[in-house]
mmCIF file with all atom_site columns, C-alpha atoms in Angstrom:
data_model
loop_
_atom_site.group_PDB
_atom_site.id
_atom_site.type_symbol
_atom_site.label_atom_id
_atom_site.label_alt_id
_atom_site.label_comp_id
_atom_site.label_asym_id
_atom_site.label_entity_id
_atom_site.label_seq_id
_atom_site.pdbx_PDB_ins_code
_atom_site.Cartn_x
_atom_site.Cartn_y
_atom_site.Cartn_z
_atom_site.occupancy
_atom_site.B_iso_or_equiv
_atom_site.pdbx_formal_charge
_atom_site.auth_seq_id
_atom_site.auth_comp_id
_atom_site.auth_asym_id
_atom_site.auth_atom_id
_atom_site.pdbx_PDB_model_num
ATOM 1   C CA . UNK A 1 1   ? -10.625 -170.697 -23.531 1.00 40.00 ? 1   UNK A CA 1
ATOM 2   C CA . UNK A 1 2   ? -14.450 -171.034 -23.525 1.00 41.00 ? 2   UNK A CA 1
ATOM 3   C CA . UNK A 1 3   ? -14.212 -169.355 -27.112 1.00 46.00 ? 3   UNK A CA 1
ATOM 4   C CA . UNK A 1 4   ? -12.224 -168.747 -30.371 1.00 63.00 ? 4   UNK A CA 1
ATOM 5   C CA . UNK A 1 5   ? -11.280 -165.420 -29.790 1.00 64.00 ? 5   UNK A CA 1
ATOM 6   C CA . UNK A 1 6   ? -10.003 -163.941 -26.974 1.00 79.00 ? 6   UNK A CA 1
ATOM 7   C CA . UNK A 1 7   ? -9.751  -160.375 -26.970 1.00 76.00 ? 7   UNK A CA 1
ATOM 8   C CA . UNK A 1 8   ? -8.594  -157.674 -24.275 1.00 79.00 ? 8   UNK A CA 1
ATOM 9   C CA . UNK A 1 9   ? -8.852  -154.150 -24.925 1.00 69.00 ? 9   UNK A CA 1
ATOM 10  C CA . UNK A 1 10  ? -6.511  -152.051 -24.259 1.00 71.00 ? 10  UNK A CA 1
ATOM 11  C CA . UNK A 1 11  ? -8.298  -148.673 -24.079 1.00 60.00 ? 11  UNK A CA 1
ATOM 12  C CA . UNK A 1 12  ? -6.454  -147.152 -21.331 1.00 55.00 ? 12  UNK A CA 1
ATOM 13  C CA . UNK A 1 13  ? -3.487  -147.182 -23.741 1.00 56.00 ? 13  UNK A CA 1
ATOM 14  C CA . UNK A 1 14  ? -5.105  -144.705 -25.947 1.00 49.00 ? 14  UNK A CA 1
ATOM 15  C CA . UNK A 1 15  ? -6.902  -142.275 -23.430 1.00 49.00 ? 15  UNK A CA 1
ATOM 16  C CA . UNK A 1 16  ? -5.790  -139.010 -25.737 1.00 52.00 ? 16  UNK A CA 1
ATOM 17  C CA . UNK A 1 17  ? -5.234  -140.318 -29.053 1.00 56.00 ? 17  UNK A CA 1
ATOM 18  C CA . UNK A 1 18  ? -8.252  -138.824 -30.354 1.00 63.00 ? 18  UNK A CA 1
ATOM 19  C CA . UNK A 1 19  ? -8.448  -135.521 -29.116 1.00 68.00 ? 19  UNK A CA 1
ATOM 20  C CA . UNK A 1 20  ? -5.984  -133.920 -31.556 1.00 72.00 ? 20  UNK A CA 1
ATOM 21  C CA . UNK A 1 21  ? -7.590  -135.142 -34.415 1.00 75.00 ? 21  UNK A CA 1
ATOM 22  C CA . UNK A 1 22  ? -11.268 -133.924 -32.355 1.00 77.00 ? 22  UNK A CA 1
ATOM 23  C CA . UNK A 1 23  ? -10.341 -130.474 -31.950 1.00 80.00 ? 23  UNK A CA 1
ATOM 24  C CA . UNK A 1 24  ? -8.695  -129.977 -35.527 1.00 84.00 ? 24  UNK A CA 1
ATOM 25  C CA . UNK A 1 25  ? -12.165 -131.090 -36.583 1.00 85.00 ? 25  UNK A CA 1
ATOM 26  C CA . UNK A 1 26  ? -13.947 -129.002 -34.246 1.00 86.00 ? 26  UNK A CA 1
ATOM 27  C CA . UNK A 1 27  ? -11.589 -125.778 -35.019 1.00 89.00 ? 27  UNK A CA 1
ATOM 28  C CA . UNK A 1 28  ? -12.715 -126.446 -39.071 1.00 92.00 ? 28  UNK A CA 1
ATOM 29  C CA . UNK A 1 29  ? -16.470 -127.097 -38.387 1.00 92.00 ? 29  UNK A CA 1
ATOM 30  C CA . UNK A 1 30  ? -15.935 -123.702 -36.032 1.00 91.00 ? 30  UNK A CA 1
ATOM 31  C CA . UNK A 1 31  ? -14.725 -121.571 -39.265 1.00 92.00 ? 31  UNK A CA 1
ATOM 32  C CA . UNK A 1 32  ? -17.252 -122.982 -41.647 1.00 92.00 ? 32  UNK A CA 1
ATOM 33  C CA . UNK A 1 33  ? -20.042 -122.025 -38.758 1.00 91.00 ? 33  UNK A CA 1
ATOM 34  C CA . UNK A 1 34  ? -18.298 -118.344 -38.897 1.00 90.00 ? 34  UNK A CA 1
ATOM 35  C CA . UNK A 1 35  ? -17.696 -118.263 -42.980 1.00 92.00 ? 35  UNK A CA 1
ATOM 36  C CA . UNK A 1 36  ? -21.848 -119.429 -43.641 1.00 92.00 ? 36  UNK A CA 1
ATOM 37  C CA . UNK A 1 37  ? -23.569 -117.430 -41.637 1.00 90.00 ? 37  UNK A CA 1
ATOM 38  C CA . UNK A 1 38  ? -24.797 -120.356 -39.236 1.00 89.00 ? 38  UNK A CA 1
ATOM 39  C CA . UNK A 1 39  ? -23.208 -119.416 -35.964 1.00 87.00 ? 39  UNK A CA 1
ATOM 40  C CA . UNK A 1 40  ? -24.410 -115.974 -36.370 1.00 88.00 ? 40  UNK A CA 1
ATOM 41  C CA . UNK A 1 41  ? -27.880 -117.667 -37.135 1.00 91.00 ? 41  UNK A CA 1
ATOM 42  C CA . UNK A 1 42  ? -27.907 -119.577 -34.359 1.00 90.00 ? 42  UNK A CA 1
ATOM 43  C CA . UNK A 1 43  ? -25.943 -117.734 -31.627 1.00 91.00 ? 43  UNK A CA 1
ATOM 44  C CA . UNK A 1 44  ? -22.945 -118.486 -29.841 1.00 88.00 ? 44  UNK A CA 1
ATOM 45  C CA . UNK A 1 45  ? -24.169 -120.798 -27.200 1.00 91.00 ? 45  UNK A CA 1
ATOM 46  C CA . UNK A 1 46  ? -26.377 -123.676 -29.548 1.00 90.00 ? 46  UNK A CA 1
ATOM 47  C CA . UNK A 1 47  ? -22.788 -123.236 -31.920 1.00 89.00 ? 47  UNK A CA 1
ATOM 48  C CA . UNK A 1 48  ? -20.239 -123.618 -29.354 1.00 90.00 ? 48  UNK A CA 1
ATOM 49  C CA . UNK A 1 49  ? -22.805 -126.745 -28.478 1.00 91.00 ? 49  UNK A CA 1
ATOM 50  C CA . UNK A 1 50  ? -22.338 -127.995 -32.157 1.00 91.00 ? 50  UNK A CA 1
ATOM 51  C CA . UNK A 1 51  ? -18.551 -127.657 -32.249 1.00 90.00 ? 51  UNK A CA 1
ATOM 52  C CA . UNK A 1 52  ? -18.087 -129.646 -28.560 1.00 89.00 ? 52  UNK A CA 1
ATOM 53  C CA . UNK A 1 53  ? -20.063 -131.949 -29.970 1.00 88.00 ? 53  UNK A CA 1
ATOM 54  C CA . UNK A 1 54  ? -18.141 -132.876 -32.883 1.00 86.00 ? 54  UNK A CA 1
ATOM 55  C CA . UNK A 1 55  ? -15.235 -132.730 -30.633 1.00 83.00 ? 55  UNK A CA 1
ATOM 56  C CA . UNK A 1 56  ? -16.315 -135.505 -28.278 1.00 80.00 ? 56  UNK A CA 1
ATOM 57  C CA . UNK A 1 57  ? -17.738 -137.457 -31.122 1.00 78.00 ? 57  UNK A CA 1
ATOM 58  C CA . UNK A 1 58  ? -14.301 -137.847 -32.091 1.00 74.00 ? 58  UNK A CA 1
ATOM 59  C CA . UNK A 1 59  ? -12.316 -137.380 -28.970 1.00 69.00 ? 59  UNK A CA 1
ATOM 60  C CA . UNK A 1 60  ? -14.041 -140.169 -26.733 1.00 65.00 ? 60  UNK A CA 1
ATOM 61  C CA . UNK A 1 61  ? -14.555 -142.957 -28.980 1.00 58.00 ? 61  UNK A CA 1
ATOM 62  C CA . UNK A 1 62  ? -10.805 -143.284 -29.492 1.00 53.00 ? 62  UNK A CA 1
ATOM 63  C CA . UNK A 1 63  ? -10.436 -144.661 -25.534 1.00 48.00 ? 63  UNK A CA 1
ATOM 64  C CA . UNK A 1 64  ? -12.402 -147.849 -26.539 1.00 46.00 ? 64  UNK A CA 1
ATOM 65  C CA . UNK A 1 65  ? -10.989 -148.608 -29.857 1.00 49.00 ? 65  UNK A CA 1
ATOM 66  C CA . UNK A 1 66  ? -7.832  -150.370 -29.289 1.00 72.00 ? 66  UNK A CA 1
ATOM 67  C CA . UNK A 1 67  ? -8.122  -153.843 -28.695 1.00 80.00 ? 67  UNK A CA 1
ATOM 68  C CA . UNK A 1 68  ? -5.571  -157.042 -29.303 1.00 85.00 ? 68  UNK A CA 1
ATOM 69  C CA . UNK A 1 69  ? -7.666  -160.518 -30.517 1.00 86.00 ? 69  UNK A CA 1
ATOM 70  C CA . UNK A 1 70  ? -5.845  -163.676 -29.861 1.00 89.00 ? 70  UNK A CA 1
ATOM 71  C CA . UNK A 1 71  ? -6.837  -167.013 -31.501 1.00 89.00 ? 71  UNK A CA 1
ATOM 72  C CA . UNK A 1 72  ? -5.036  -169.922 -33.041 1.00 88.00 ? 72  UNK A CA 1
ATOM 73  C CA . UNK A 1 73  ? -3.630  -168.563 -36.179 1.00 91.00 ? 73  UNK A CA 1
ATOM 74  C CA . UNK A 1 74  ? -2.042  -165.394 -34.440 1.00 91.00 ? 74  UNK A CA 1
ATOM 75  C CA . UNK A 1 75  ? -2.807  -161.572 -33.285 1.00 91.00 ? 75  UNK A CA 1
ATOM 76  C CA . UNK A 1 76  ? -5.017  -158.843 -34.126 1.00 90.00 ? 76  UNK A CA 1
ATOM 77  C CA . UNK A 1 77  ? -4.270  -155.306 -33.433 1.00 87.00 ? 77  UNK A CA 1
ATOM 78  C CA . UNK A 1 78  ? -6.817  -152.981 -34.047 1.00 82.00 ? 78  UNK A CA 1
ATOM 79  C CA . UNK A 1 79  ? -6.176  -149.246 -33.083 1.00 73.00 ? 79  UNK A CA 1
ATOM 80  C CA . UNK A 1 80  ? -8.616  -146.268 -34.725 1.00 63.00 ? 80  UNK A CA 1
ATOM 81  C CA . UNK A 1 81  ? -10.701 -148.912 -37.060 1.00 64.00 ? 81  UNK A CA 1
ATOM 82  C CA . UNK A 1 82  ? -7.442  -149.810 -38.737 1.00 77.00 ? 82  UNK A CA 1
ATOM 83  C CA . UNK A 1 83  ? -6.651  -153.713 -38.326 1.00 85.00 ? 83  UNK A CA 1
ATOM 84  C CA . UNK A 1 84  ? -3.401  -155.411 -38.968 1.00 90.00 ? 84  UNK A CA 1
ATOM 85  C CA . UNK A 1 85  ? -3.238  -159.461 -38.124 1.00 93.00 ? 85  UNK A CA 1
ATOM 86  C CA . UNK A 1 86  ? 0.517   -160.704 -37.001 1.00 93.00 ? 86  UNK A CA 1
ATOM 87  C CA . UNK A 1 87  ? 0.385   -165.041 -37.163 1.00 94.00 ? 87  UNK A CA 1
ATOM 88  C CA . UNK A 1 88  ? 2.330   -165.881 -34.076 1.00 93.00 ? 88  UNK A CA 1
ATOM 89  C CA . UNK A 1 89  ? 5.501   -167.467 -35.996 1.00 92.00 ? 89  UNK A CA 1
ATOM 90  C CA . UNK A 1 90  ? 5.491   -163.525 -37.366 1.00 93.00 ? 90  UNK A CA 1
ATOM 91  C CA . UNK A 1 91  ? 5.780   -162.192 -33.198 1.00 93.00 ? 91  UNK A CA 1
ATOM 92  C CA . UNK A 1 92  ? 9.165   -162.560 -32.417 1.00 91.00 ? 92  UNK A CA 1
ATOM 93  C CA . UNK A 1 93  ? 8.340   -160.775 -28.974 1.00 92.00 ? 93  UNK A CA 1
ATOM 94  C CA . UNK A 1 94  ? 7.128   -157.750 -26.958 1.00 92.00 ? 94  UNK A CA 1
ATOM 95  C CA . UNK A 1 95  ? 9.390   -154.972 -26.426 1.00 91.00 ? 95  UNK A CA 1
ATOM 96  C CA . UNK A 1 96  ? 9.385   -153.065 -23.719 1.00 91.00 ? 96  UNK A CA 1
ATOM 97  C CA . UNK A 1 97  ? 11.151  -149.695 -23.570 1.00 89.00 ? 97  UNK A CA 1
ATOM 98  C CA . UNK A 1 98  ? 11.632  -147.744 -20.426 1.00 90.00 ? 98  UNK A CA 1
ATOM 99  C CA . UNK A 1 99  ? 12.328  -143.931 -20.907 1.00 89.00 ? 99  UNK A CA 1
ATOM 100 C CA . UNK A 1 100 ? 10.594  -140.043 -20.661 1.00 88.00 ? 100 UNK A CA 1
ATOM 101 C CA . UNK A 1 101 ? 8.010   -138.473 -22.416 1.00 80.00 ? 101 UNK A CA 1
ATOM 102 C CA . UNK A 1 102 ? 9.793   -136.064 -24.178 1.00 79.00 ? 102 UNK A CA 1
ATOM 103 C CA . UNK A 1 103 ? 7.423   -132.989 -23.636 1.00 78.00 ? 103 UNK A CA 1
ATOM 104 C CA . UNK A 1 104 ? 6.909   -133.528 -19.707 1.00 80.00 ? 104 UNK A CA 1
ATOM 105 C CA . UNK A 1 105 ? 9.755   -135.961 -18.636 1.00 82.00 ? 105 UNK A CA 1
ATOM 106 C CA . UNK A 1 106 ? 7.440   -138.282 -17.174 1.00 83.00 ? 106 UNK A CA 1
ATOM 107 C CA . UNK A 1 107 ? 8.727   -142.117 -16.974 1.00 86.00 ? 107 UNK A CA 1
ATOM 108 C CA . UNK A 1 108 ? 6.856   -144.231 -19.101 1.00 86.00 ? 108 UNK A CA 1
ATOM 109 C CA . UNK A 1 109 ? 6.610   -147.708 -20.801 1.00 86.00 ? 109 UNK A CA 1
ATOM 110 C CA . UNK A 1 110 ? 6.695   -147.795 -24.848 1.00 86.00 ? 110 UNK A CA 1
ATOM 111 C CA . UNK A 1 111 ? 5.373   -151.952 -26.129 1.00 88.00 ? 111 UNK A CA 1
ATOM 112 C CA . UNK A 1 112 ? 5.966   -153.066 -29.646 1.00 89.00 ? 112 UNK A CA 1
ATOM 113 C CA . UNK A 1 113 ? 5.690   -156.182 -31.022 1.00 91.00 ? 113 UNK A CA 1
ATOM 114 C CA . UNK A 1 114 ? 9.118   -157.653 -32.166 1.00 91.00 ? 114 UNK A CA 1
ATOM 115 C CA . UNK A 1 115 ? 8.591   -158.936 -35.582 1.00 92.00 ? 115 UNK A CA 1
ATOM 116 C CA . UNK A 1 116 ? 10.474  -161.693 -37.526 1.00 89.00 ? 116 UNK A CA 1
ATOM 117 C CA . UNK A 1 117 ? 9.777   -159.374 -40.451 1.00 81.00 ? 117 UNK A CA 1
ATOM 118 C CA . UNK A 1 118 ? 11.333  -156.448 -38.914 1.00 71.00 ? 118 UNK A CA 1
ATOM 119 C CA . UNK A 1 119 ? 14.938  -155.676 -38.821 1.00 68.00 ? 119 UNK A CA 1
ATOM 120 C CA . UNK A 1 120 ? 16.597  -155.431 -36.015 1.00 64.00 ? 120 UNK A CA 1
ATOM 121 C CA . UNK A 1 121 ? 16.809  -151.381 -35.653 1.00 62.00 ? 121 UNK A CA 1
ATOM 122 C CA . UNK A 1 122 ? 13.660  -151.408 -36.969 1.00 63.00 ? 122 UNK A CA 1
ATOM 123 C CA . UNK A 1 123 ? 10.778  -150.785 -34.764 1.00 81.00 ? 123 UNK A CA 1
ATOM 124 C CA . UNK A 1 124 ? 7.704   -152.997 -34.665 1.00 86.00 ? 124 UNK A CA 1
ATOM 125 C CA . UNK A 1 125 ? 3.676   -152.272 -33.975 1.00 87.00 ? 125 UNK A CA 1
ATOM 126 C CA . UNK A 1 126 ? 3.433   -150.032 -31.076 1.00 83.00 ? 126 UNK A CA 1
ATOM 127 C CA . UNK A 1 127 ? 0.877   -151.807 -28.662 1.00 84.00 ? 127 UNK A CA 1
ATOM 128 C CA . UNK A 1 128 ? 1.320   -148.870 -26.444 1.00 80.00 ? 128 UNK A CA 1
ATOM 129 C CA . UNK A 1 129 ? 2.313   -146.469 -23.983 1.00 80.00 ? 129 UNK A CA 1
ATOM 130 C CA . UNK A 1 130 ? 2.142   -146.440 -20.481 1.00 82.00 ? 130 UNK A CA 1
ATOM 131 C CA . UNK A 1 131 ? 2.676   -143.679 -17.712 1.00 81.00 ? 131 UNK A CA 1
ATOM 132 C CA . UNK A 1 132 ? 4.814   -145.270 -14.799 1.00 83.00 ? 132 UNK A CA 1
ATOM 133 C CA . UNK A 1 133 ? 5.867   -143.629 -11.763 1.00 82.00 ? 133 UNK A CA 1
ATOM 134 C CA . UNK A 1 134 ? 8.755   -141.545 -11.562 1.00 82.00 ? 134 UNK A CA 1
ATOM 135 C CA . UNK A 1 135 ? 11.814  -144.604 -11.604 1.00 79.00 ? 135 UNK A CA 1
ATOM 136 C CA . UNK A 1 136 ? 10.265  -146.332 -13.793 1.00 75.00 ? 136 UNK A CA 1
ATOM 137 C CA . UNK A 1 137 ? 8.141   -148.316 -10.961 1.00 79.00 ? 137 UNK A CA 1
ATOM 138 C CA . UNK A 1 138 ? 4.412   -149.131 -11.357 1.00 80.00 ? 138 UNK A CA 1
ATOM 139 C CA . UNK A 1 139 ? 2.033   -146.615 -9.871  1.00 77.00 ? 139 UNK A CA 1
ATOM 140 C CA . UNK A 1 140 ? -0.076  -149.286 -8.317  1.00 70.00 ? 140 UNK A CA 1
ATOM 141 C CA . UNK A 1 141 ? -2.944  -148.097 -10.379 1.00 69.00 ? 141 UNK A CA 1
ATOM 142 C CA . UNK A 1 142 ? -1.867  -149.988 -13.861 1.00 73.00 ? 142 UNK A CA 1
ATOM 143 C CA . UNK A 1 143 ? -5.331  -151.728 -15.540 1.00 78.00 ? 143 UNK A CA 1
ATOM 144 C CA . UNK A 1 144 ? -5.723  -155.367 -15.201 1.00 83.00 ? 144 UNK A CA 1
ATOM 145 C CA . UNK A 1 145 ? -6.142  -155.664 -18.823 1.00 84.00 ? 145 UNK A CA 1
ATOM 146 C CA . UNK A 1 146 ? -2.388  -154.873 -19.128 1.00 86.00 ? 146 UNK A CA 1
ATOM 147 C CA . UNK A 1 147 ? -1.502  -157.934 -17.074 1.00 89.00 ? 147 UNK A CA 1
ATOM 148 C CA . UNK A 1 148 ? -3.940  -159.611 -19.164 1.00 89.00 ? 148 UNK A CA 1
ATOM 149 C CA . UNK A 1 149 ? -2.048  -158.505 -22.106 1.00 90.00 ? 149 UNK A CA 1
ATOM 150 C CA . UNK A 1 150 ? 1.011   -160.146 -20.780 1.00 92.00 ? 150 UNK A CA 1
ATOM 151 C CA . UNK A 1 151 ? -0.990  -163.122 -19.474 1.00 91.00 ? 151 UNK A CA 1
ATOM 152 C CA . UNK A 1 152 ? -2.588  -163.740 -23.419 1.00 90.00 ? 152 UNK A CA 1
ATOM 153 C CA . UNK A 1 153 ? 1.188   -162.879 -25.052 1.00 92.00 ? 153 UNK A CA 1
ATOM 154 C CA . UNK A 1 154 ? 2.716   -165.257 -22.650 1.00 92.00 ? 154 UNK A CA 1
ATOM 155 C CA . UNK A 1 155 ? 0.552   -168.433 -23.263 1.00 89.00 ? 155 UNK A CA 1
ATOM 156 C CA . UNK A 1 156 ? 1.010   -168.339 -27.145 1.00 90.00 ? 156 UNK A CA 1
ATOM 157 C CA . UNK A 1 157 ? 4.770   -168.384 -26.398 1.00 90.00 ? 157 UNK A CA 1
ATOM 158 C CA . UNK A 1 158 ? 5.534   -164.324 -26.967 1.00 92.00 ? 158 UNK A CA 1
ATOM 159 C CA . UNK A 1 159 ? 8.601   -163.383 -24.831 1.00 93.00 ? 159 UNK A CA 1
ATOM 160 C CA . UNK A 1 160 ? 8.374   -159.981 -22.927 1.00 92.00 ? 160 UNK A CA 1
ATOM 161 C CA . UNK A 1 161 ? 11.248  -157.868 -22.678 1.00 91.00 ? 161 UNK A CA 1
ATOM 162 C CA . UNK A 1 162 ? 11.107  -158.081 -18.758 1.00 91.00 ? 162 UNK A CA 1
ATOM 163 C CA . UNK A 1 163 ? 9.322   -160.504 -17.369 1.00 92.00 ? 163 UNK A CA 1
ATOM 164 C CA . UNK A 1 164 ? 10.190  -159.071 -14.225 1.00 91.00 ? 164 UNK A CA 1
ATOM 165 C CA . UNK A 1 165 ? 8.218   -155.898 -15.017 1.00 90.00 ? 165 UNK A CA 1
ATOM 166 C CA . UNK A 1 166 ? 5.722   -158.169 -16.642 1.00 91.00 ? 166 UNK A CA 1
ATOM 167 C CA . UNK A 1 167 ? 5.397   -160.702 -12.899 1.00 92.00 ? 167 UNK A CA 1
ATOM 168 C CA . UNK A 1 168 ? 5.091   -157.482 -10.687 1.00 89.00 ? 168 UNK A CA 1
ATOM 169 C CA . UNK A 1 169 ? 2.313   -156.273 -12.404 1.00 89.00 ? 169 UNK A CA 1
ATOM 170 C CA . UNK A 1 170 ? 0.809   -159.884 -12.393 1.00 91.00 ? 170 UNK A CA 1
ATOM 171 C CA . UNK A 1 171 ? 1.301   -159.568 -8.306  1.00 90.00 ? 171 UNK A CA 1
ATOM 172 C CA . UNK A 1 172 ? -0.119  -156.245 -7.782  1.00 88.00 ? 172 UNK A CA 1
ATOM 173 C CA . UNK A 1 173 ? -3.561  -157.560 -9.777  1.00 89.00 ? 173 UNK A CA 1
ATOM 174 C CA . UNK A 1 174 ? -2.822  -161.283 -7.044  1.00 90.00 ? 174 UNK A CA 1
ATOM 175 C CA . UNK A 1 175 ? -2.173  -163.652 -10.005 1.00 91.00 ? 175 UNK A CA 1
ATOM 176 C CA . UNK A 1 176 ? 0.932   -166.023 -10.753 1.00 92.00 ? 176 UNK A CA 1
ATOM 177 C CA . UNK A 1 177 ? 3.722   -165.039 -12.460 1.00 92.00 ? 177 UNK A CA 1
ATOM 178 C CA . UNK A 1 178 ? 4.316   -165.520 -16.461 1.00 87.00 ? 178 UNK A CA 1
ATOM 179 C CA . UNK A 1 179 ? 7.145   -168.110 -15.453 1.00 69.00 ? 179 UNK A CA 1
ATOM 180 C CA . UNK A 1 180 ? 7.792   -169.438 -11.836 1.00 60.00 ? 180 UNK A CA 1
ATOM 181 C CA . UNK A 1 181 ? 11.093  -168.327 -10.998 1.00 53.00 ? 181 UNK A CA 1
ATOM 182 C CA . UNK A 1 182 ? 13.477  -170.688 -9.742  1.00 50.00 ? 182 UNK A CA 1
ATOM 183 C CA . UNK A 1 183 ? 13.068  -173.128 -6.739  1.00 44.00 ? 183 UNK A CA 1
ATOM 184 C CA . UNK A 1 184 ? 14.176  -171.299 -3.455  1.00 42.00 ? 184 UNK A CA 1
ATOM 185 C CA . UNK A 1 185 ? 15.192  -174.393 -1.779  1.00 42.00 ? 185 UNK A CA 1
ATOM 186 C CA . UNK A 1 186 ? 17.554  -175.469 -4.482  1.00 42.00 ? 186 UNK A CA 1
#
């Protein structure tokens, strides 16, 4: 590494996370428009303006604002401005849990970090969620900062759930696997 950090942000993970809390804010800046006076003031059009605009202000930061910093001492996650640092002899591992989104029955990938601190029905830091294609297979369209994820969890010694999963993504973005598999001549 050419420096002491190395960070890979994991945006893509996160596309919708703020537009809940966006339009709840937008529906209450709405009402107190209404209950003033100010959107009758101002007219529909330059209020409807005000109250998308406090919606994306919310909304479309959220995308960019998960990120996961690697250096010596151990990991960074950093989701909505809200850090939390994991030292590596903490990360027991990633897991990686295949199932359906419960409202659309999409397939999808759930990561959490496995932590020595956690019990073992517990369930660690989510690091994410990821829409898969129906069988749980990759789309072919899964970010290359996902592989990087694996590639940064895998050189500081973090075992992934499936490192098959974790290889084939690696291949579709034309880089090595986490761990050669064995020798096909033996």
């Amino acid at each position: 590494m050419t420096s002491r950090f190395q960070t890979v942000r994991l945006g893509f993970l996160w596309r919708f996370s703020g537009v809940g809390p966006g339009c709840l804010l937008g529906l209450l800046v709405a009402v107190a428009l209404g209950a003033n006076g100010t959107a009758a003031r101002l007219g529909v059009g330059p209020s409807l303006l005000i109250v998308a605009a406090v919606v994306a202000v919310v909304a479309l930061p959220a995308p960019v604002s998960f990120w996961v910093r690697a250096d010596s001492e151990g990991l960074t996650l950093s989701r909505a401005l809200l850090r939390r640092r994991y030292r590596w002899h903490d990360i027991a591992g990633l897991d990686m849990t295949f199932g359906e989104d419960p409202d659309s029955d999409a397939a999808r990938l759930t990561m959490r970090l496995r932590l020595t601190t956690t019990p073992a029905t517990g369930r660690g830091p989510l690091v994410g969620v990821l829409g898969l294609a129906p069988g749980h297979h990759l789309r072919g369209t899964e970010p290359r900062r996902l592989a990087d994820l694996f590639i940064l969890l895998a050189a500081h010694g973090v075992p992934l759930a499936d490192p098959g999963f974790a290889d084939r993504l690696l291949a579709a973005h034309g880089l090595p696997p986490i761990a050669p598999g064995p020798d096909p001549t033996d």
